[in-house]
Amino acid sequence: MENKKVAVLFGGCSSEYNISLQSAYSVITHLNTELYDIIPVGITRQGNWLRYYGSPEKIPDNTWTDSGECIAAVISPDRSTHGLLEFHDDKVITTRIDVAFPVLHGKNGEDGTLQGLLTMAGIPFVGCGALSSAMCMDKDIAHKMAGLAGIKTPASIVLDQKTAEEELLPLTGGLNCPLFVKPVNAGSSLGITKVMSKKELPDAVRTALDHDRRVIVEEAVEGFEVGCAILGNESLTIGEVDEIELNRGFFDYTEKYTLKTSAIHMPARIDRDTAQRIKQTAAVIYKALHCSGCARVDMFLTPEQEIIFNEVNTIPGFTSHSRYPSMLKGIGLTFEQIVDRLIRLAMEP
């Protein structure tokens, strides 16, 4: 049987560009070449689309664009093309794509924009659809949808660019410090500030507005963060629960990718019944937000053993040491099996 052509999409106009390169390398090098023909398609920070013909080894250190092995290319929205248009000097070459594997984190990749293009093109793709991706990326909408499903969320309010500084204290009057001030649409904890006093709010709001037009201010949750890796469409496979141990501050961009003062415990240091409750809660959130394919659901566990929703990552980190594959490894799935199952899920009718 002929190999399926898999386009691995990476890079992008996002502050998480470098993380995408690491994830893409892991996905590309773990795909079974006896089953799949791999078509790497990189998007530069400036938004240029390029079909990459070089070695995967040049992707993680961002030298892939310097290799002279790139051709300008785009996904055609025309369903009759069902694939990629490559712009050579004297001709345009069409390459059919059977399935796309987006590995773009954050804005312009994880927020439904790319998923909308692939849907228009009629190309099946790994992961959540356009609506689900957009809802999960929007922290305010995600919390509201989870709340409607009966899941507890942190107390919060949403501000925007029009909110005057003198309005901050009245608007946050019902919230108790410490507070987290976050961009509504952003990834990797960028633009987030932990506020211990409300006099710190103006600076924190300005920082968040550098990353998005809307800001969510929410009460900090006492306890620690736990995560669930979920794989599936209707029938769900849920990995082991993991736990983030913080020695100070919060799990910001630096901590996520260096673990300088924090640690991730997999499995989490909790009893079996609590782990099962967390998995059940994650499954409710996954379905409430219409997720499919894969997602990592992050929650808090309080000292009173309450489970409180934090966020959903619809394209979680996909490096070989990332939390998502690590949690699924905990139930016996290898990285190769994970990427293979994701492609098969994407191609389900």
mmCIF file of C-alpha atoms in Angstrom:
data_model
loop_
_atom_site.group_PDB
_atom_site.id
_atom_site.type_symbol
_atom_site.label_atom_id
_atom_site.label_comp_id
_atom_site.label_asym_id
_atom_site.label_seq_id
_atom_site.Cartn_x
_atom_site.Cartn_y
_atom_site.Cartn_z
ATOM 1 C CA MET A 1 0.000 0.000 0.000
ATOM 2 C CA GLU A 2 1.279 3.470 -0.884
ATOM 3 C CA ASN A 3 2.673 5.554 1.958
ATOM 4 C CA LYS A 4 0.541 8.384 3.295
ATOM 5 C CA LYS A 5 2.004 11.845 2.702
ATOM 6 C CA VAL A 6 2.255 13.704 6.014
ATOM 7 C CA ALA A 7 2.991 17.437 6.039
ATOM 8 C CA VAL A 8 4.644 18.446 9.311
ATOM 9 C CA LEU A 9 4.007 22.173 9.779
ATOM 10 C CA PHE A 10 6.356 24.044 12.104
ATOM 11 C CA GLY A 11 7.735 27.457 13.080
ATOM 12 C CA GLY A 12 5.273 30.306 12.662
ATOM 13 C CA CYS A 13 4.689 33.958 13.609
ATOM 14 C CA SER A 14 4.697 33.254 17.319
ATOM 15 C CA SER A 15 6.774 33.929 20.397
ATOM 16 C CA GLU A 16 6.953 30.129 20.693
ATOM 17 C CA TYR A 17 8.752 29.704 17.350
ATOM 18 C CA ASN A 18 11.845 28.081 18.885
ATOM 19 C CA ILE A 19 9.786 25.596 20.882
ATOM 20 C CA SER A 20 7.971 24.618 17.692
ATOM 21 C CA LEU A 21 11.300 23.776 16.045
ATOM 22 C CA GLN A 22 12.182 21.392 18.884
ATOM 23 C CA SER A 23 8.774 19.712 18.735
ATOM 24 C CA ALA A 24 8.856 19.388 14.943
ATOM 25 C CA TYR A 25 12.251 17.713 15.043
ATOM 26 C CA SER A 26 10.954 15.111 17.502
ATOM 27 C CA VAL A 27 7.823 14.430 15.451
ATOM 28 C CA ILE A 28 9.719 14.151 12.150
ATOM 29 C CA THR A 29 12.389 11.833 13.544
ATOM 30 C CA HIS A 30 9.832 9.555 15.209
ATOM 31 C CA LEU A 31 7.476 9.099 12.242
ATOM 32 C CA ASN A 32 7.635 5.640 10.675
ATOM 33 C CA THR A 33 9.093 6.170 7.188
ATOM 34 C CA GLU A 34 7.851 2.723 6.156
ATOM 35 C CA LEU A 35 4.299 4.064 6.516
ATOM 36 C CA TYR A 36 4.640 7.800 5.871
ATOM 37 C CA ASP A 37 6.330 10.110 3.387
ATOM 38 C CA ILE A 38 7.274 13.183 5.412
ATOM 39 C CA ILE A 39 6.842 16.651 3.909
ATOM 40 C CA PRO A 40 8.345 19.286 6.248
ATOM 41 C CA VAL A 41 6.811 22.736 5.784
ATOM 42 C CA GLY A 42 8.336 25.533 7.824
ATOM 43 C CA ILE A 43 6.928 28.998 8.446
ATOM 44 C CA THR A 44 9.481 31.673 9.300
ATOM 45 C CA ARG A 45 9.024 34.255 12.033
ATOM 46 C CA GLN A 46 8.127 36.716 9.259
ATOM 47 C CA GLY A 47 5.389 34.431 7.950
ATOM 48 C CA ASN A 48 7.128 33.002 4.856
ATOM 49 C CA TRP A 49 6.031 29.465 4.002
ATOM 50 C CA LEU A 50 8.795 27.119 2.811
ATOM 51 C CA ARG A 51 8.893 23.462 1.768
ATOM 52 C CA TYR A 52 12.033 22.154 3.441
ATOM 53 C CA TYR A 53 14.090 19.453 1.707
ATOM 54 C CA GLY A 54 17.068 19.390 4.075
ATOM 55 C CA SER A 55 18.084 17.327 7.079
ATOM 56 C CA PRO A 56 15.865 17.395 10.187
ATOM 57 C CA GLU A 57 19.035 18.052 12.179
ATOM 58 C CA LYS A 58 19.030 21.677 10.965
ATOM 59 C CA ILE A 59 15.548 22.389 12.338
ATOM 60 C CA PRO A 60 16.163 22.570 16.134
ATOM 61 C CA ASP A 61 18.992 25.129 15.871
ATOM 62 C CA ASN A 62 17.050 27.220 13.321
ATOM 63 C CA THR A 63 19.583 26.793 10.508
ATOM 64 C CA TRP A 64 17.031 25.145 8.229
ATOM 65 C CA THR A 65 16.353 28.389 6.314
ATOM 66 C CA ASP A 66 20.097 28.951 5.689
ATOM 67 C CA SER A 67 20.667 25.634 3.988
ATOM 68 C CA GLY A 68 19.547 26.561 0.471
ATOM 69 C CA GLU A 69 17.170 23.594 0.639
ATOM 70 C CA CYS A 70 13.906 25.534 0.848
ATOM 71 C CA ILE A 71 11.305 26.298 -1.811
ATOM 72 C CA ALA A 72 8.558 28.900 -1.371
ATOM 73 C CA ALA A 73 5.297 27.045 -0.862
ATOM 74 C CA VAL A 74 1.779 27.409 0.515
ATOM 75 C CA ILE A 75 -1.155 25.215 1.439
ATOM 76 C CA SER A 76 -3.753 25.772 -1.256
ATOM 77 C CA PRO A 77 -7.265 26.493 0.087
ATOM 78 C CA ASP A 78 -8.620 24.960 -3.143
ATOM 79 C CA ARG A 79 -9.988 21.536 -2.240
ATOM 80 C CA SER A 80 -9.184 20.133 -5.670
ATOM 81 C CA THR A 81 -5.491 20.698 -4.913
ATOM 82 C CA HIS A 82 -5.688 19.007 -1.501
ATOM 83 C CA GLY A 83 -2.156 19.959 -0.734
ATOM 84 C CA LEU A 84 0.873 22.105 -1.288
ATOM 85 C CA LEU A 85 1.817 24.523 -4.072
ATOM 86 C CA GLU A 86 5.588 24.886 -4.542
ATOM 87 C CA PHE A 87 6.842 27.904 -6.463
ATOM 88 C CA HIS A 88 9.917 26.965 -8.473
ATOM 89 C CA ASP A 89 11.600 29.412 -10.871
ATOM 90 C CA ASP A 90 9.753 28.288 -13.969
ATOM 91 C CA LYS A 91 6.798 26.312 -12.689
ATOM 92 C CA VAL A 92 4.404 25.578 -9.845
ATOM 93 C CA ILE A 93 4.483 22.007 -8.546
ATOM 94 C CA THR A 94 1.485 20.542 -6.734
ATOM 95 C CA THR A 95 2.059 17.977 -3.988
ATOM 96 C CA ARG A 96 -0.950 16.156 -2.593
ATOM 97 C CA ILE A 97 -1.096 15.930 1.191
ATOM 98 C CA ASP A 98 -3.006 13.108 2.875
ATOM 99 C CA VAL A 99 -2.783 14.514 6.389
ATOM 100 C CA ALA A 100 -1.205 17.535 8.085
ATOM 101 C CA PHE A 101 0.564 17.419 11.441
ATOM 102 C CA PRO A 102 0.653 20.995 12.825
ATOM 103 C CA VAL A 103 3.364 21.504 15.423
ATOM 104 C CA LEU A 104 2.981 25.262 15.870
ATOM 105 C CA HIS A 105 2.541 26.500 19.425
ATOM 106 C CA GLY A 106 0.736 29.669 20.443
ATOM 107 C CA LYS A 107 -0.744 32.313 18.162
ATOM 108 C CA ASN A 108 -1.130 31.715 14.426
ATOM 109 C CA GLY A 109 -0.869 27.979 14.866
ATOM 110 C CA GLU A 110 -2.671 26.754 17.959
ATOM 111 C CA ASP A 111 -5.514 29.269 17.969
ATOM 112 C CA GLY A 112 -7.669 27.934 15.126
ATOM 113 C CA THR A 113 -6.213 30.053 12.316
ATOM 114 C CA LEU A 114 -4.148 27.278 10.729
ATOM 115 C CA GLN A 115 -6.885 24.747 11.460
ATOM 116 C CA GLY A 116 -9.339 26.941 9.533
ATOM 117 C CA LEU A 117 -7.052 26.979 6.493
ATOM 118 C CA LEU A 118 -6.647 23.194 6.564
ATOM 119 C CA THR A 119 -10.405 22.750 6.923
ATOM 120 C CA MET A 120 -11.010 24.958 3.880
ATOM 121 C CA ALA A 121 -8.421 22.947 1.958
ATOM 122 C CA GLY A 122 -10.153 19.681 2.883
ATOM 123 C CA ILE A 123 -6.939 18.311 4.399
ATOM 124 C CA PRO A 124 -7.336 16.150 7.532
ATOM 125 C CA PHE A 125 -5.076 17.285 10.346
ATOM 126 C CA VAL A 126 -3.814 16.146 13.714
ATOM 127 C CA GLY A 127 -5.385 17.752 16.754
ATOM 128 C CA CYS A 128 -8.340 19.915 17.640
ATOM 129 C CA GLY A 129 -10.521 21.636 15.043
ATOM 130 C CA ALA A 130 -10.725 25.371 14.418
ATOM 131 C CA LEU A 131 -13.532 26.074 16.919
ATOM 132 C CA SER A 132 -12.010 23.982 19.699
ATOM 133 C CA SER A 133 -8.538 25.448 19.135
ATOM 134 C CA ALA A 134 -9.887 29.006 19.288
ATOM 135 C CA MET A 135 -11.913 28.355 22.441
ATOM 136 C CA CYS A 136 -9.048 26.653 24.257
ATOM 137 C CA MET A 137 -6.632 29.459 23.350
ATOM 138 C CA ASP A 138 -9.018 32.056 24.771
ATOM 139 C CA LYS A 139 -8.618 31.712 28.551
ATOM 140 C CA ASP A 140 -11.889 33.541 29.259
ATOM 141 C CA ILE A 141 -14.019 31.426 26.907
ATOM 142 C CA ALA A 142 -12.300 28.206 28.004
ATOM 143 C CA HIS A 143 -13.112 28.962 31.650
ATOM 144 C CA LYS A 144 -16.715 29.815 30.825
ATOM 145 C CA MET A 145 -17.213 26.601 28.829
ATOM 146 C CA ALA A 146 -15.654 24.521 31.604
ATOM 147 C CA GLY A 147 -17.823 26.311 34.139
ATOM 148 C CA LEU A 148 -20.951 25.434 32.156
ATOM 149 C CA ALA A 149 -19.850 21.805 32.339
ATOM 150 C CA GLY A 150 -19.777 22.029 36.129
ATOM 151 C CA ILE A 151 -16.007 22.429 36.542
ATOM 152 C CA LYS A 152 -14.760 24.959 39.092
ATOM 153 C CA THR A 153 -12.594 27.796 37.715
ATOM 154 C CA PRO A 154 -10.641 30.629 39.413
ATOM 155 C CA ALA A 155 -12.551 33.843 40.146
ATOM 156 C CA SER A 156 -11.614 36.337 37.431
ATOM 157 C CA ILE A 157 -12.474 39.408 35.382
ATOM 158 C CA VAL A 158 -11.491 40.448 31.848
ATOM 159 C CA LEU A 159 -10.074 43.852 30.905
ATOM 160 C CA ASP A 160 -9.125 45.345 27.549
ATOM 161 C CA GLN A 161 -7.100 48.181 26.046
ATOM 162 C CA LYS A 162 -9.881 50.650 26.813
ATOM 163 C CA THR A 163 -9.845 49.971 30.544
ATOM 164 C CA ALA A 164 -8.540 53.088 32.317
ATOM 165 C CA GLU A 165 -5.972 52.744 35.083
ATOM 166 C CA GLU A 166 -8.310 54.343 37.602
ATOM 167 C CA GLU A 167 -10.881 51.624 36.886
ATOM 168 C CA LEU A 168 -8.595 48.772 37.924
ATOM 169 C CA LEU A 169 -9.243 48.901 41.656
ATOM 170 C CA PRO A 170 -13.062 49.125 41.391
ATOM 171 C CA LEU A 171 -13.195 46.374 38.751
ATOM 172 C CA THR A 172 -11.002 44.004 40.768
ATOM 173 C CA GLY A 173 -12.701 44.820 44.081
ATOM 174 C CA GLY A 174 -14.200 41.329 44.333
ATOM 175 C CA LEU A 175 -10.871 39.568 43.789
ATOM 176 C CA ASN A 176 -8.396 38.757 46.532
ATOM 177 C CA CYS A 177 -4.609 38.907 46.147
ATOM 178 C CA PRO A 178 -2.419 37.267 45.101
ATOM 179 C CA LEU A 179 -3.651 37.617 41.526
ATOM 180 C CA PHE A 180 -2.409 36.454 38.159
ATOM 181 C CA VAL A 181 -2.611 38.926 35.289
ATOM 182 C CA LYS A 182 -2.497 37.168 31.915
ATOM 183 C CA PRO A 183 -3.028 37.859 28.228
ATOM 184 C CA VAL A 184 -6.306 36.194 27.257
ATOM 185 C CA ASN A 185 -4.745 34.744 24.086
ATOM 186 C CA ALA A 186 -1.093 33.768 24.503
ATOM 187 C CA GLY A 187 0.963 30.687 25.231
ATOM 188 C CA SER A 188 3.951 29.507 27.278
ATOM 189 C CA SER A 189 3.068 31.810 30.197
ATOM 190 C CA LEU A 190 4.361 34.845 28.276
ATOM 191 C CA GLY A 191 3.158 38.217 29.556
ATOM 192 C CA ILE A 192 1.969 36.773 32.870
ATOM 193 C CA THR A 193 2.599 38.552 36.172
ATOM 194 C CA LYS A 194 1.849 37.372 39.691
ATOM 195 C CA VAL A 195 0.533 40.368 41.636
ATOM 196 C CA MET A 196 0.844 40.400 45.439
ATOM 197 C CA SER A 197 -0.698 43.854 45.868
ATOM 198 C CA LYS A 198 -3.256 45.682 43.745
ATOM 199 C CA LYS A 199 -0.921 48.661 43.407
ATOM 200 C CA GLU A 200 1.077 46.389 41.077
ATOM 201 C CA LEU A 201 -1.899 45.954 38.736
ATOM 202 C CA PRO A 202 -1.221 48.823 36.276
ATOM 203 C CA ASP A 203 2.266 47.546 35.360
ATOM 204 C CA ALA A 204 1.042 43.952 35.175
ATOM 205 C CA VAL A 205 -1.854 44.879 32.887
ATOM 206 C CA ARG A 206 0.489 46.826 30.584
ATOM 207 C CA THR A 207 2.795 43.796 30.386
ATOM 208 C CA ALA A 208 -0.092 41.509 29.456
ATOM 209 C CA LEU A 209 -1.392 43.983 26.857
ATOM 210 C CA ASP A 210 1.960 43.708 25.057
ATOM 211 C CA HIS A 211 0.863 40.183 24.112
ATOM 212 C CA ASP A 212 -2.875 40.543 23.510
ATOM 213 C CA ARG A 213 -5.707 43.069 23.330
ATOM 214 C CA ARG A 214 -7.507 41.542 26.304
ATOM 215 C CA VAL A 215 -6.298 40.681 29.790
ATOM 216 C CA ILE A 216 -7.677 38.269 32.368
ATOM 217 C CA VAL A 217 -7.110 38.935 36.064
ATOM 218 C CA GLU A 218 -7.721 35.870 38.198
ATOM 219 C CA GLU A 219 -7.256 34.835 41.799
ATOM 220 C CA ALA A 220 -4.267 32.597 42.472
ATOM 221 C CA VAL A 221 -5.276 29.084 43.469
ATOM 222 C CA GLU A 222 -3.666 27.616 46.559
ATOM 223 C CA GLY A 223 -2.209 24.201 45.846
ATOM 224 C CA PHE A 224 -0.226 22.820 42.928
ATOM 225 C CA GLU A 225 -0.713 22.239 39.215
ATOM 226 C CA VAL A 226 -1.464 18.834 37.737
ATOM 227 C CA GLY A 227 -1.810 17.824 34.104
ATOM 228 C CA CYS A 228 -3.494 15.172 32.001
ATOM 229 C CA ALA A 229 -2.460 14.058 28.521
ATOM 230 C CA ILE A 230 -5.482 12.999 26.453
ATOM 231 C CA LEU A 231 -5.415 11.159 23.143
ATOM 232 C CA GLY A 232 -8.549 10.411 21.139
ATOM 233 C CA ASN A 233 -11.730 11.583 19.462
ATOM 234 C CA GLU A 234 -14.776 9.817 20.914
ATOM 235 C CA SER A 235 -12.910 7.109 22.811
ATOM 236 C CA LEU A 236 -10.256 8.693 25.029
ATOM 237 C CA THR A 237 -6.872 7.430 26.185
ATOM 238 C CA ILE A 238 -5.665 9.331 29.253
ATOM 239 C CA GLY A 239 -2.071 9.221 30.420
ATOM 240 C CA GLU A 240 -0.738 9.273 33.945
ATOM 241 C CA VAL A 241 -1.298 12.487 35.887
ATOM 242 C CA ASP A 242 1.792 14.630 36.378
ATOM 243 C CA GLU A 243 2.547 17.315 38.967
ATOM 244 C CA ILE A 244 4.521 20.559 38.887
ATOM 245 C CA GLU A 245 6.511 21.227 42.046
ATOM 246 C CA LEU A 246 7.411 24.901 42.450
ATOM 247 C CA ASN A 247 10.066 26.151 44.834
ATOM 248 C CA ARG A 248 9.233 29.807 44.172
ATOM 249 C CA GLY A 249 7.259 32.083 41.849
ATOM 250 C CA PHE A 250 5.127 30.393 39.219
ATOM 251 C CA PHE A 251 5.578 28.179 36.169
ATOM 252 C CA ASP A 252 6.630 30.942 33.773
ATOM 253 C CA TYR A 253 8.304 30.698 30.351
ATOM 254 C CA THR A 254 11.776 30.209 31.829
ATOM 255 C CA GLU A 255 10.674 27.500 34.244
ATOM 256 C CA LYS A 256 8.699 25.631 31.581
ATOM 257 C CA TYR A 257 11.774 25.156 29.426
ATOM 258 C CA THR A 258 14.647 25.098 31.948
ATOM 259 C CA LEU A 259 13.164 23.786 35.244
ATOM 260 C CA LYS A 260 15.754 25.869 37.101
ATOM 261 C CA THR A 261 13.854 25.986 40.402
ATOM 262 C CA SER A 262 10.977 23.587 39.765
ATOM 263 C CA ALA A 263 10.418 19.906 39.087
ATOM 264 C CA ILE A 264 7.871 17.785 37.262
ATOM 265 C CA HIS A 265 6.811 14.574 38.943
ATOM 266 C CA MET A 266 5.363 11.894 36.711
ATOM 267 C CA PRO A 267 3.322 10.254 38.044
ATOM 268 C CA ALA A 268 2.058 12.925 40.424
ATOM 269 C CA ARG A 269 2.591 12.341 44.135
ATOM 270 C CA ILE A 270 -1.103 11.755 44.825
ATOM 271 C CA ASP A 271 -3.242 8.766 45.716
ATOM 272 C CA ARG A 272 -4.956 6.633 43.083
ATOM 273 C CA ASP A 273 -8.483 7.903 43.827
ATOM 274 C CA THR A 274 -7.420 11.542 43.439
ATOM 275 C CA ALA A 275 -5.612 10.726 40.208
ATOM 276 C CA GLN A 276 -8.770 9.090 38.901
ATOM 277 C CA ARG A 277 -10.869 12.143 39.801
ATOM 278 C CA ILE A 278 -8.390 14.374 37.971
ATOM 279 C CA LYS A 279 -8.561 12.155 34.881
ATOM 280 C CA GLN A 280 -12.362 12.211 34.929
ATOM 281 C CA THR A 281 -12.369 16.003 35.280
ATOM 282 C CA ALA A 282 -9.895 16.345 32.395
ATOM 283 C CA ALA A 283 -12.136 14.203 30.186
ATOM 284 C CA VAL A 284 -15.156 16.417 30.975
ATOM 285 C CA ILE A 285 -13.149 19.542 30.073
ATOM 286 C CA TYR A 286 -11.819 17.930 26.878
ATOM 287 C CA LYS A 287 -15.320 17.143 25.690
ATOM 288 C CA ALA A 288 -16.830 20.450 26.861
ATOM 289 C CA LEU A 289 -14.309 22.293 24.675
ATOM 290 C CA HIS A 290 -14.915 19.928 21.721
ATOM 291 C CA CYS A 291 -11.308 18.728 21.686
ATOM 292 C CA SER A 292 -10.196 15.969 19.345
ATOM 293 C CA GLY A 293 -6.963 14.184 18.555
ATOM 294 C CA CYS A 294 -4.907 15.419 21.456
ATOM 295 C CA ALA A 295 -4.654 17.995 24.225
ATOM 296 C CA ARG A 296 -3.034 18.508 27.583
ATOM 297 C CA VAL A 297 -5.502 19.602 30.259
ATOM 298 C CA ASP A 298 -3.961 21.540 33.149
ATOM 299 C CA MET A 299 -5.681 21.886 36.520
ATOM 300 C CA PHE A 300 -4.933 22.819 40.118
ATOM 301 C CA LEU A 301 -5.316 20.528 43.120
ATOM 302 C CA THR A 302 -6.004 22.481 46.311
ATOM 303 C CA PRO A 303 -5.083 21.426 49.875
ATOM 304 C CA GLU A 304 -8.786 20.553 50.310
ATOM 305 C CA GLN A 305 -8.432 18.196 47.290
ATOM 306 C CA GLU A 306 -10.606 20.398 45.080
ATOM 307 C CA ILE A 307 -9.859 20.282 41.348
ATOM 308 C CA ILE A 308 -9.869 23.679 39.618
ATOM 309 C CA PHE A 309 -9.449 24.182 35.885
ATOM 310 C CA ASN A 310 -6.470 26.148 34.576
ATOM 311 C CA GLU A 311 -6.124 25.748 30.783
ATOM 312 C CA VAL A 312 -6.006 23.402 27.793
ATOM 313 C CA ASN A 313 -3.052 23.170 25.420
ATOM 314 C CA THR A 314 -4.300 21.846 22.078
ATOM 315 C CA ILE A 315 -0.772 21.527 20.640
ATOM 316 C CA PRO A 316 1.290 20.667 23.713
ATOM 317 C CA GLY A 317 5.059 20.362 23.600
ATOM 318 C CA PHE A 318 6.067 17.395 21.465
ATOM 319 C CA THR A 319 9.738 16.993 22.286
ATOM 320 C CA SER A 320 10.785 13.572 23.518
ATOM 321 C CA HIS A 321 11.022 14.985 27.077
ATOM 322 C CA SER A 322 7.835 17.098 27.017
ATOM 323 C CA ARG A 323 5.045 16.543 29.527
ATOM 324 C CA TYR A 324 2.479 15.239 27.011
ATOM 325 C CA PRO A 325 4.460 12.251 25.668
ATOM 326 C CA SER A 326 5.882 11.634 29.140
ATOM 327 C CA MET A 327 2.389 11.170 30.631
ATOM 328 C CA LEU A 328 1.374 8.792 27.833
ATOM 329 C CA LYS A 329 4.653 6.925 28.234
ATOM 330 C CA GLY A 330 3.464 6.344 31.783
ATOM 331 C CA ILE A 331 0.703 4.075 30.433
ATOM 332 C CA GLY A 332 3.008 2.286 28.008
ATOM 333 C CA LEU A 333 2.828 4.327 24.793
ATOM 334 C CA THR A 334 6.088 5.096 22.989
ATOM 335 C CA PHE A 335 6.638 8.379 21.135
ATOM 336 C CA GLU A 336 6.409 6.486 17.829
ATOM 337 C CA GLN A 337 3.054 4.985 18.841
ATOM 338 C CA ILE A 338 1.722 8.384 19.914
ATOM 339 C CA VAL A 339 2.461 10.140 16.599
ATOM 340 C CA ASP A 340 1.169 7.148 14.635
ATOM 341 C CA ARG A 341 -2.108 7.091 16.572
ATOM 342 C CA LEU A 342 -2.522 10.831 16.147
ATOM 343 C CA ILE A 343 -2.263 10.510 12.371
ATOM 344 C CA ARG A 344 -4.762 7.652 12.352
ATOM 345 C CA LEU A 345 -7.165 9.665 14.506
ATOM 346 C CA ALA A 346 -6.865 12.620 12.112
ATOM 347 C CA MET A 347 -7.871 10.413 9.201
ATOM 348 C CA GLU A 348 -10.928 8.915 10.876
ATOM 349 C CA PRO A 349 -14.127 9.696 8.941
#
